[in-house]
mmCIF file of C-alpha atoms in Angstrom:
data_model
loop_
_atom_site.group_PDB
_atom_site.id
_atom_site.type_symbol
_atom_site.label_atom_id
_atom_site.label_comp_id
_atom_site.label_asym_id
_atom_site.label_seq_id
_atom_site.Cartn_x
_atom_site.Cartn_y
_atom_site.Cartn_z
ATOM 1 C CA LYS A 1 -9.660 16.027 2.112
ATOM 2 C CA ALA A 2 -9.405 17.273 5.677
ATOM 3 C CA GLY A 3 -8.333 14.764 8.296
ATOM 4 C CA VAL A 4 -9.807 14.017 11.684
ATOM 5 C CA THR A 5 -9.908 17.092 13.882
ATOM 6 C CA GLN A 6 -10.052 17.186 17.647
ATOM 7 C CA THR A 7 -10.702 20.086 19.980
ATOM 8 C CA PRO A 8 -9.348 21.308 22.210
ATOM 9 C CA ARG A 9 -5.772 20.160 21.703
ATOM 10 C CA TYR A 10 -4.780 20.748 25.306
ATOM 11 C CA LEU A 11 -6.750 20.848 28.537
ATOM 12 C CA ILE A 12 -5.807 21.291 32.166
ATOM 13 C CA LYS A 13 -8.409 20.377 34.768
ATOM 14 C CA THR A 14 -8.467 19.668 38.473
ATOM 15 C CA ARG A 15 -9.679 16.547 40.224
ATOM 16 C CA GLY A 16 -13.441 16.276 40.500
ATOM 17 C CA GLN A 17 -14.166 18.419 37.464
ATOM 18 C CA GLN A 18 -15.659 17.130 34.262
ATOM 19 C CA VAL A 19 -14.484 17.573 30.685
ATOM 20 C CA THR A 20 -15.913 17.272 27.177
ATOM 21 C CA LEU A 21 -13.754 16.507 24.162
ATOM 22 C CA SER A 22 -14.868 16.893 20.581
ATOM 23 C CA CYS A 23 -14.028 15.012 17.397
ATOM 24 C CA SER A 24 -14.929 15.746 13.777
ATOM 25 C CA PRO A 25 -14.360 12.735 11.521
ATOM 26 C CA ILE A 26 -13.156 12.732 7.932
ATOM 27 C CA SER A 27 -15.964 13.796 5.636
ATOM 28 C CA GLY A 28 -18.096 10.789 4.728
ATOM 29 C CA HIS A 29 -16.860 8.634 7.591
ATOM 30 C CA ARG A 30 -19.638 7.322 9.805
ATOM 31 C CA SER A 31 -17.767 5.431 12.494
ATOM 32 C CA VAL A 32 -15.909 7.178 15.293
ATOM 33 C CA SER A 33 -13.796 5.409 17.901
ATOM 34 C CA TRP A 34 -12.111 6.834 20.982
ATOM 35 C CA TYR A 35 -8.874 5.624 22.554
ATOM 36 C CA GLN A 36 -6.903 6.610 25.630
ATOM 37 C CA GLN A 37 -3.117 6.611 25.420
ATOM 38 C CA THR A 38 -0.883 6.632 28.492
ATOM 39 C CA PRO A 39 2.802 5.760 28.912
ATOM 40 C CA GLY A 40 1.947 2.829 31.182
ATOM 41 C CA GLN A 41 -1.029 1.279 29.392
ATOM 42 C CA GLY A 42 -0.444 2.309 25.799
ATOM 43 C CA LEU A 43 -3.451 2.733 23.526
ATOM 44 C CA GLN A 44 -6.684 1.420 24.987
ATOM 45 C CA PHE A 45 -10.101 1.360 23.365
ATOM 46 C CA LEU A 46 -12.812 3.451 25.018
ATOM 47 C CA PHE A 47 -15.866 3.168 22.749
ATOM 48 C CA GLU A 48 -17.062 3.219 19.166
ATOM 49 C CA TYR A 49 -20.049 4.953 17.613
ATOM 50 C CA PHE A 50 -21.795 4.360 14.324
ATOM 51 C CA SER A 51 -24.925 6.151 13.138
ATOM 52 C CA GLU A 52 -25.372 7.801 16.541
ATOM 53 C CA THR A 53 -25.318 4.423 18.345
ATOM 54 C CA GLN A 54 -22.633 3.121 20.648
ATOM 55 C CA ARG A 55 -21.704 -0.285 19.249
ATOM 56 C CA ASN A 56 -18.824 -1.211 21.521
ATOM 57 C CA LYS A 57 -17.376 -0.122 24.827
ATOM 58 C CA GLY A 58 -14.023 -0.856 26.393
ATOM 59 C CA ASN A 59 -13.228 -1.620 30.022
ATOM 60 C CA PHE A 60 -13.521 1.859 31.441
ATOM 61 C CA PRO A 61 -15.699 3.089 34.312
ATOM 62 C CA GLY A 62 -19.034 4.742 33.727
ATOM 63 C CA ARG A 63 -17.430 8.154 34.259
ATOM 64 C CA PHE A 64 -16.392 7.877 30.626
ATOM 65 C CA SER A 65 -19.227 8.426 28.202
ATOM 66 C CA GLY A 66 -19.736 9.624 24.695
ATOM 67 C CA ARG A 67 -22.205 10.362 21.979
ATOM 68 C CA GLN A 68 -22.396 10.856 18.240
ATOM 69 C CA PHE A 69 -24.443 13.385 16.367
ATOM 70 C CA SER A 70 -26.306 13.023 13.084
ATOM 71 C CA ASN A 71 -23.403 14.645 11.203
ATOM 72 C CA SER A 72 -21.091 11.934 12.641
ATOM 73 C CA ARG A 73 -19.271 14.369 14.923
ATOM 74 C CA SER A 74 -18.637 12.863 18.322
ATOM 75 C CA GLU A 75 -18.008 14.002 21.845
ATOM 76 C CA MET A 76 -16.678 12.180 24.855
ATOM 77 C CA ASN A 77 -17.205 13.229 28.424
ATOM 78 C CA VAL A 78 -15.287 12.343 31.540
ATOM 79 C CA SER A 79 -16.930 13.205 34.834
ATOM 80 C CA THR A 80 -15.375 13.421 38.293
ATOM 81 C CA LEU A 81 -11.865 13.566 36.935
ATOM 82 C CA GLU A 82 -9.109 11.606 38.650
ATOM 83 C CA LEU A 83 -5.340 12.075 38.410
ATOM 84 C CA GLY A 84 -5.115 8.811 36.467
ATOM 85 C CA ASP A 85 -7.285 10.245 33.699
ATOM 86 C CA SER A 86 -4.342 12.331 32.513
ATOM 87 C CA ALA A 87 -3.664 11.032 29.025
ATOM 88 C CA LEU A 88 -3.743 11.681 25.309
ATOM 89 C CA TYR A 89 -7.282 11.050 24.077
ATOM 90 C CA LEU A 90 -7.407 10.004 20.459
ATOM 91 C CA CYS A 91 -10.326 9.911 18.110
ATOM 92 C CA ALA A 92 -10.296 7.750 14.981
ATOM 93 C CA SER A 93 -12.747 7.666 12.118
ATOM 94 C CA SER A 94 -13.508 5.089 9.462
ATOM 95 C CA LEU A 95 -16.056 4.753 6.690
ATOM 96 C CA VAL A 96 -18.147 2.068 8.344
ATOM 97 C CA ALA A 97 -15.847 -0.047 10.530
ATOM 98 C CA GLY A 98 -15.980 -3.795 10.433
ATOM 99 C CA LEU A 99 -15.462 -4.141 6.716
ATOM 100 C CA ALA A 100 -12.263 -5.387 5.147
ATOM 101 C CA GLY A 101 -10.239 -2.411 4.049
ATOM 102 C CA ASP A 102 -11.894 -0.106 6.527
ATOM 103 C CA THR A 103 -8.949 1.645 8.114
ATOM 104 C CA GLN A 104 -9.229 3.838 11.184
ATOM 105 C CA TYR A 105 -7.598 7.247 10.748
ATOM 106 C CA PHE A 106 -6.548 9.094 13.852
ATOM 107 C CA GLY A 107 -6.760 12.717 14.829
ATOM 108 C CA PRO A 108 -3.989 14.652 16.588
ATOM 109 C CA GLY A 109 -5.447 13.963 20.029
ATOM 110 C CA THR A 110 -6.407 16.021 23.045
ATOM 111 C CA ARG A 111 -3.818 16.135 25.804
ATOM 112 C CA LEU A 112 -5.676 16.149 29.137
ATOM 113 C CA THR A 113 -3.802 16.957 32.313
ATOM 114 C CA VAL A 114 -5.581 16.500 35.642
ATOM 115 C CA LEU A 115 -4.056 18.312 38.615
ATOM 116 C CA GLU U 1 -8.813 -11.765 24.473
ATOM 117 C CA ASP U 2 -6.756 -10.325 21.607
ATOM 118 C CA GLN U 3 -3.076 -9.929 22.403
ATOM 119 C CA VAL U 4 -0.400 -8.014 20.529
ATOM 120 C CA THR U 5 3.269 -8.070 21.486
ATOM 121 C CA GLN U 6 5.852 -5.900 19.776
ATOM 122 C CA SER U 7 9.605 -6.313 19.915
ATOM 123 C CA PRO U 8 12.049 -4.849 20.486
ATOM 124 C CA GLU U 9 10.763 -2.034 22.702
ATOM 125 C CA ALA U 10 13.408 0.311 21.332
ATOM 126 C CA LEU U 11 15.735 0.220 18.357
ATOM 127 C CA ARG U 12 18.644 2.528 17.682
ATOM 128 C CA LEU U 13 19.922 2.478 14.112
ATOM 129 C CA GLN U 14 22.607 4.220 12.154
ATOM 130 C CA GLU U 15 21.402 5.925 9.001
ATOM 131 C CA GLY U 16 21.355 3.310 6.248
ATOM 132 C CA GLU U 17 21.353 0.361 8.663
ATOM 133 C CA SER U 18 18.349 -1.802 7.743
ATOM 134 C CA SER U 19 16.384 -3.660 10.414
ATOM 135 C CA SER U 20 13.049 -5.309 11.226
ATOM 136 C CA LEU U 21 10.364 -4.825 13.851
ATOM 137 C CA ASN U 22 8.252 -7.729 15.054
ATOM 138 C CA CYS U 23 4.566 -7.872 15.957
ATOM 139 C CA SER U 24 3.246 -11.160 17.375
ATOM 140 C CA TYR U 25 -0.493 -11.498 17.758
ATOM 141 C CA THR U 26 -3.182 -13.778 19.132
ATOM 142 C CA VAL U 27 -6.679 -13.135 17.851
ATOM 143 C CA SER U 28 -9.786 -15.215 17.285
ATOM 144 C CA GLY U 29 -9.788 -14.759 13.532
ATOM 145 C CA LEU U 30 -7.998 -11.831 11.968
ATOM 146 C CA ARG U 31 -9.994 -9.167 10.177
ATOM 147 C CA GLY U 32 -6.941 -6.985 9.671
ATOM 148 C CA LEU U 33 -3.504 -6.124 11.022
ATOM 149 C CA PHE U 34 -2.581 -2.460 10.966
ATOM 150 C CA TRP U 35 0.709 -0.609 11.203
ATOM 151 C CA TYR U 36 0.846 2.989 12.333
ATOM 152 C CA ARG U 37 3.645 5.461 12.895
ATOM 153 C CA GLN U 38 3.413 7.915 15.776
ATOM 154 C CA ASP U 39 5.576 10.975 16.348
ATOM 155 C CA PRO U 40 5.832 12.457 19.867
ATOM 156 C CA GLY U 41 2.708 14.376 20.863
ATOM 157 C CA LYS U 42 0.828 13.461 17.678
ATOM 158 C CA GLY U 43 -1.820 10.979 16.668
ATOM 159 C CA PRO U 44 -0.906 7.692 14.956
ATOM 160 C CA GLU U 45 -0.418 7.966 11.210
ATOM 161 C CA PHE U 46 -1.687 5.049 9.145
ATOM 162 C CA LEU U 47 0.917 3.049 7.224
ATOM 163 C CA PHE U 48 -0.424 -0.360 6.149
ATOM 164 C CA THR U 49 -3.288 -2.822 6.460
ATOM 165 C CA LEU U 50 -2.632 -6.553 5.972
ATOM 166 C CA TYR U 51 -5.418 -9.128 5.784
ATOM 167 C CA SER U 52 -4.053 -12.583 5.130
ATOM 168 C CA ALA U 53 -0.883 -14.617 5.616
ATOM 169 C CA GLY U 54 1.616 -14.105 2.847
ATOM 170 C CA GLU U 55 0.505 -10.582 2.098
ATOM 171 C CA GLU U 56 3.161 -7.866 1.720
ATOM 172 C CA LYS U 57 2.884 -4.101 1.316
ATOM 173 C CA GLU U 58 5.537 -1.465 0.662
ATOM 174 C CA LYS U 59 5.811 2.269 1.024
ATOM 175 C CA GLU U 60 9.097 4.049 0.429
ATOM 176 C CA ARG U 61 11.620 2.474 2.823
ATOM 177 C CA LEU U 62 9.011 0.429 4.703
ATOM 178 C CA LYS U 63 7.759 -3.048 3.919
ATOM 179 C CA ALA U 64 5.207 -4.952 5.992
ATOM 180 C CA THR U 65 4.692 -8.710 5.870
ATOM 181 C CA LEU U 66 2.205 -11.032 7.541
ATOM 182 C CA THR U 67 2.175 -14.658 8.671
ATOM 183 C CA LYS U 68 -0.490 -16.496 10.676
ATOM 184 C CA LYS U 69 1.143 -15.522 13.963
ATOM 185 C CA GLU U 70 3.197 -12.402 13.360
ATOM 186 C CA SER U 71 3.939 -9.422 11.203
ATOM 187 C CA PHE U 72 7.226 -7.753 10.404
ATOM 188 C CA LEU U 73 7.917 -4.157 9.492
ATOM 189 C CA HIS U 74 11.168 -3.948 7.567
ATOM 190 C CA ILE U 75 12.943 -0.606 7.383
ATOM 191 C CA THR U 76 15.425 -0.465 4.519
ATOM 192 C CA ALA U 77 18.249 2.091 4.591
ATOM 193 C CA PRO U 78 16.508 4.249 7.211
ATOM 194 C CA LYS U 79 16.899 8.002 7.419
ATOM 195 C CA PRO U 80 16.657 10.208 10.530
ATOM 196 C CA GLU U 81 13.110 11.178 9.524
ATOM 197 C CA ASP U 82 12.083 7.532 10.024
ATOM 198 C CA SER U 83 12.581 8.033 13.762
ATOM 199 C CA ALA U 84 9.207 7.429 15.429
ATOM 200 C CA THR U 85 7.238 4.906 17.433
ATOM 201 C CA TYR U 86 5.765 2.194 15.242
ATOM 202 C CA LEU U 87 2.510 0.675 16.461
ATOM 203 C CA CYS U 88 0.921 -2.590 15.440
ATOM 204 C CA ALA U 89 -2.788 -3.282 15.969
ATOM 205 C CA VAL U 90 -5.192 -6.123 15.184
ATOM 206 C CA GLN U 91 -8.900 -6.221 14.572
ATOM 207 C CA ALA U 92 -10.768 -9.458 15.206
ATOM 208 C CA ARG U 93 -13.078 -10.892 12.588
ATOM 209 C CA PHE U 94 -15.559 -13.047 14.439
ATOM 210 C CA SER U 95 -17.262 -10.411 16.524
ATOM 211 C CA ASN U 96 -19.215 -7.224 16.267
ATOM 212 C CA ASP U 97 -16.399 -5.502 18.105
ATOM 213 C CA TYR U 98 -14.462 -3.315 15.713
ATOM 214 C CA LYS U 99 -11.920 -2.016 18.160
ATOM 215 C CA LEU U 100 -8.216 -2.063 17.427
ATOM 216 C CA SER U 101 -6.052 -3.872 19.977
ATOM 217 C CA PHE U 102 -2.627 -2.262 20.030
ATOM 218 C CA GLY U 103 0.823 -3.425 20.952
ATOM 219 C CA ALA U 104 3.048 -1.238 23.121
ATOM 220 C CA GLY U 105 5.043 -0.072 20.119
ATOM 221 C CA THR U 106 8.668 -0.037 19.026
ATOM 222 C CA THR U 107 10.496 3.283 19.307
ATOM 223 C CA VAL U 108 12.965 3.657 16.471
ATOM 224 C CA THR U 109 15.779 6.207 16.596
ATOM 225 C CA VAL U 110 17.857 6.703 13.461
ATOM 226 C CA ARG U 111 21.132 8.570 13.889
ATOM 227 C CA ALA U 112 22.730 10.484 11.031
#
C-alpha cells in the first residue's frame, strides 16, 4: 500500500509570494492533518480535514489555509510568505481520526525556504 | 493545554549500550500516546501507540511503556541504524480536537 505522498518536496520562494502544497493520503484514509516543523518550535499542528470539512485549526494566522477534496487529497496554502514560514511542512493521514487505534501516518514533507 | 516533555534532549550511546527515553505528559484525558522515529530531512515514522497505563509494546530492539504520567521508550542493545530523533505525541480524549501534541524529541546517536 502506498504511503502518504507530498508534492513538491522542496520549494524556494521569496517574501510576499504565496505557495500551495499538496498531500495525497494513504488509500482509504479520510482524515488529513497538516503540521509545521521548525528547529525552534518543533512540530506544531496547523489544521485537520475530514470529509472535505476543516474540523480543527491550530494557532496560526489566517495566511495559512487549506482544503480537502472529495478524494481526500488535501492542499494547504500560505499567502504573503514571511521569512519565519521557512519550515518542513508535514501531512499526516488517518482512517477517521478520533477513534482508538487511529494512527496518523506522515508523509516525507515539503521543505519550504523563504528568502 | 496538552503538554509533552521529552528527556534527555540528546543521547549518545555506544553500540550495545541499552538506555531509556522519557516522555512526560499532561493531558485532559488520554486518547493515545504515540511514538515516532524521525530521520534527518524525512517525515516521522510511526512506531507505537499506547492507550492505557500498564500497556507495553515491543518492536525489535524497542519497547514502549506507559504510566498515567509518562511513557518510556527502551532501546535494548542499540545499533548505529537506531540513530534518529524519537518523538512522543499525545492525543486528548475529551474533545473533538484530534491533533497530536508533540514533544521536542530526543536525538539518539549510536556509535559503532
